[in-house]
């Protein structure tokens, strides 16, 4: 049995920061996450960490759509799926999730 949820790809280190609850705001050029308010969103790790930047500056946020991210949880083990552009759908086996 599985649960179908919407999914968004993140590169590392951002995926880990989201899932560890450190990154709590996501910025996008379009309001792609707006229809998902108070819903479960799966995080796809699109690329492994190659080089960690020591700092970052966010500029031009007045032109971006910000979404608050809350209640992040890791799956019990990785699920191998191909990433997609913007939002896409994945089927998460119920035994891997934590009350999705």
Tab-separated table of C-alpha atoms in Angstrom:
chain	number	residue	atom	x	y	z
A	1	UNK	CA	0.000	0.000	0.000
A	2	UNK	CA	1.252	3.495	-0.772
A	3	UNK	CA	0.314	7.137	-0.386
A	4	UNK	CA	0.416	9.476	-3.391
A	5	UNK	CA	1.936	12.873	-2.550
A	6	UNK	CA	3.248	15.873	-4.452
A	7	UNK	CA	7.031	16.155	-4.556
A	8	UNK	CA	9.589	18.905	-5.127
A	9	UNK	CA	13.277	18.425	-5.991
A	10	UNK	CA	15.972	20.120	-3.936
A	11	UNK	CA	19.727	19.946	-4.357
A	12	UNK	CA	21.955	19.352	-1.383
A	13	UNK	CA	22.574	20.934	1.046
A	14	UNK	CA	19.070	22.442	0.787
A	15	UNK	CA	17.184	19.110	0.913
A	16	UNK	CA	18.925	18.159	4.148
A	17	UNK	CA	18.384	21.611	5.624
A	18	UNK	CA	14.648	21.379	4.858
A	19	UNK	CA	14.319	17.874	6.301
A	20	UNK	CA	16.343	18.737	9.412
A	21	UNK	CA	14.064	21.741	10.062
A	22	UNK	CA	16.826	24.327	9.544
A	23	UNK	CA	15.482	25.762	6.267
A	24	UNK	CA	11.876	26.747	7.008
A	25	UNK	CA	11.151	29.090	4.089
A	26	UNK	CA	11.284	28.155	0.409
A	27	UNK	CA	11.503	30.827	-2.301
A	28	UNK	CA	10.410	30.223	-5.885
A	29	UNK	CA	9.889	32.487	-8.890
A	30	UNK	CA	6.277	31.290	-9.205
A	31	UNK	CA	3.678	30.381	-6.557
A	32	UNK	CA	4.081	26.664	-7.312
A	33	UNK	CA	3.608	25.659	-3.656
A	34	UNK	CA	0.587	27.889	-2.935
A	35	UNK	CA	-2.042	25.190	-3.669
A	36	UNK	CA	-0.344	22.831	-1.186
A	37	UNK	CA	-0.843	24.866	1.985
A	38	UNK	CA	-1.195	22.529	4.998
A	39	UNK	CA	-0.552	19.448	2.840
A	40	UNK	CA	2.256	16.896	2.795
A	41	UNK	CA	5.061	17.606	0.335
A	42	UNK	CA	7.732	15.018	-0.413
A	43	UNK	CA	11.306	16.247	-0.829
A	44	UNK	CA	13.347	14.720	-3.653
A	45	UNK	CA	17.128	15.006	-3.250
A	46	UNK	CA	18.033	15.877	-6.822
A	47	UNK	CA	21.791	16.060	-6.499
A	48	UNK	CA	24.238	15.006	-3.841
A	49	UNK	CA	26.387	17.580	-2.094
A	50	UNK	CA	29.530	18.345	-4.068
A	51	UNK	CA	30.758	21.618	-2.634
A	52	UNK	CA	29.324	23.294	0.425
A	53	UNK	CA	29.278	27.068	0.261
A	54	UNK	CA	30.212	28.754	3.507
A	55	UNK	CA	27.731	31.609	3.118
A	56	UNK	CA	24.945	32.880	0.916
A	57	UNK	CA	23.207	36.197	0.366
A	58	UNK	CA	19.551	36.340	-0.612
A	59	UNK	CA	18.732	39.296	-2.835
A	60	UNK	CA	15.672	40.214	-4.870
A	61	UNK	CA	13.232	38.454	-2.529
A	62	UNK	CA	10.547	41.043	-3.277
A	63	UNK	CA	10.107	39.302	-6.642
A	64	UNK	CA	9.909	35.772	-5.213
A	65	UNK	CA	7.088	33.736	-3.708
A	66	UNK	CA	7.976	32.590	-0.186
A	67	UNK	CA	6.420	29.490	1.389
A	68	UNK	CA	6.744	28.479	5.040
A	69	UNK	CA	7.797	24.828	5.440
A	70	UNK	CA	6.892	22.989	8.647
A	71	UNK	CA	6.892	19.551	10.289
A	72	UNK	CA	9.691	18.009	8.176
A	73	UNK	CA	10.296	14.258	8.472
A	74	UNK	CA	12.760	11.887	6.827
A	75	UNK	CA	11.486	8.612	5.357
A	76	UNK	CA	12.603	5.496	7.232
A	77	UNK	CA	14.810	4.639	4.228
A	78	UNK	CA	15.501	6.237	0.822
A	79	UNK	CA	12.988	5.849	-1.996
A	80	UNK	CA	14.544	5.787	-5.457
A	81	UNK	CA	12.512	7.941	-7.863
A	82	UNK	CA	13.407	10.123	-10.799
A	83	UNK	CA	13.082	13.830	-10.108
A	84	UNK	CA	10.881	16.206	-12.042
A	85	UNK	CA	10.553	19.866	-12.798
A	86	UNK	CA	8.490	21.936	-10.379
A	87	UNK	CA	5.944	19.727	-8.610
A	88	UNK	CA	5.531	16.078	-9.533
A	89	UNK	CA	3.774	13.113	-7.919
A	90	UNK	CA	5.366	10.154	-6.125
A	91	UNK	CA	3.921	7.052	-4.482
A	92	UNK	CA	5.441	6.560	-1.027
A	93	UNK	CA	5.000	3.086	0.499
A	94	UNK	CA	3.182	3.510	3.810
A	95	UNK	CA	5.810	1.456	5.661
A	96	UNK	CA	8.456	4.099	4.785
A	97	UNK	CA	6.506	7.152	5.920
A	98	UNK	CA	5.735	8.581	9.335
A	99	UNK	CA	1.983	9.149	9.108
A	100	UNK	CA	2.082	10.980	5.796
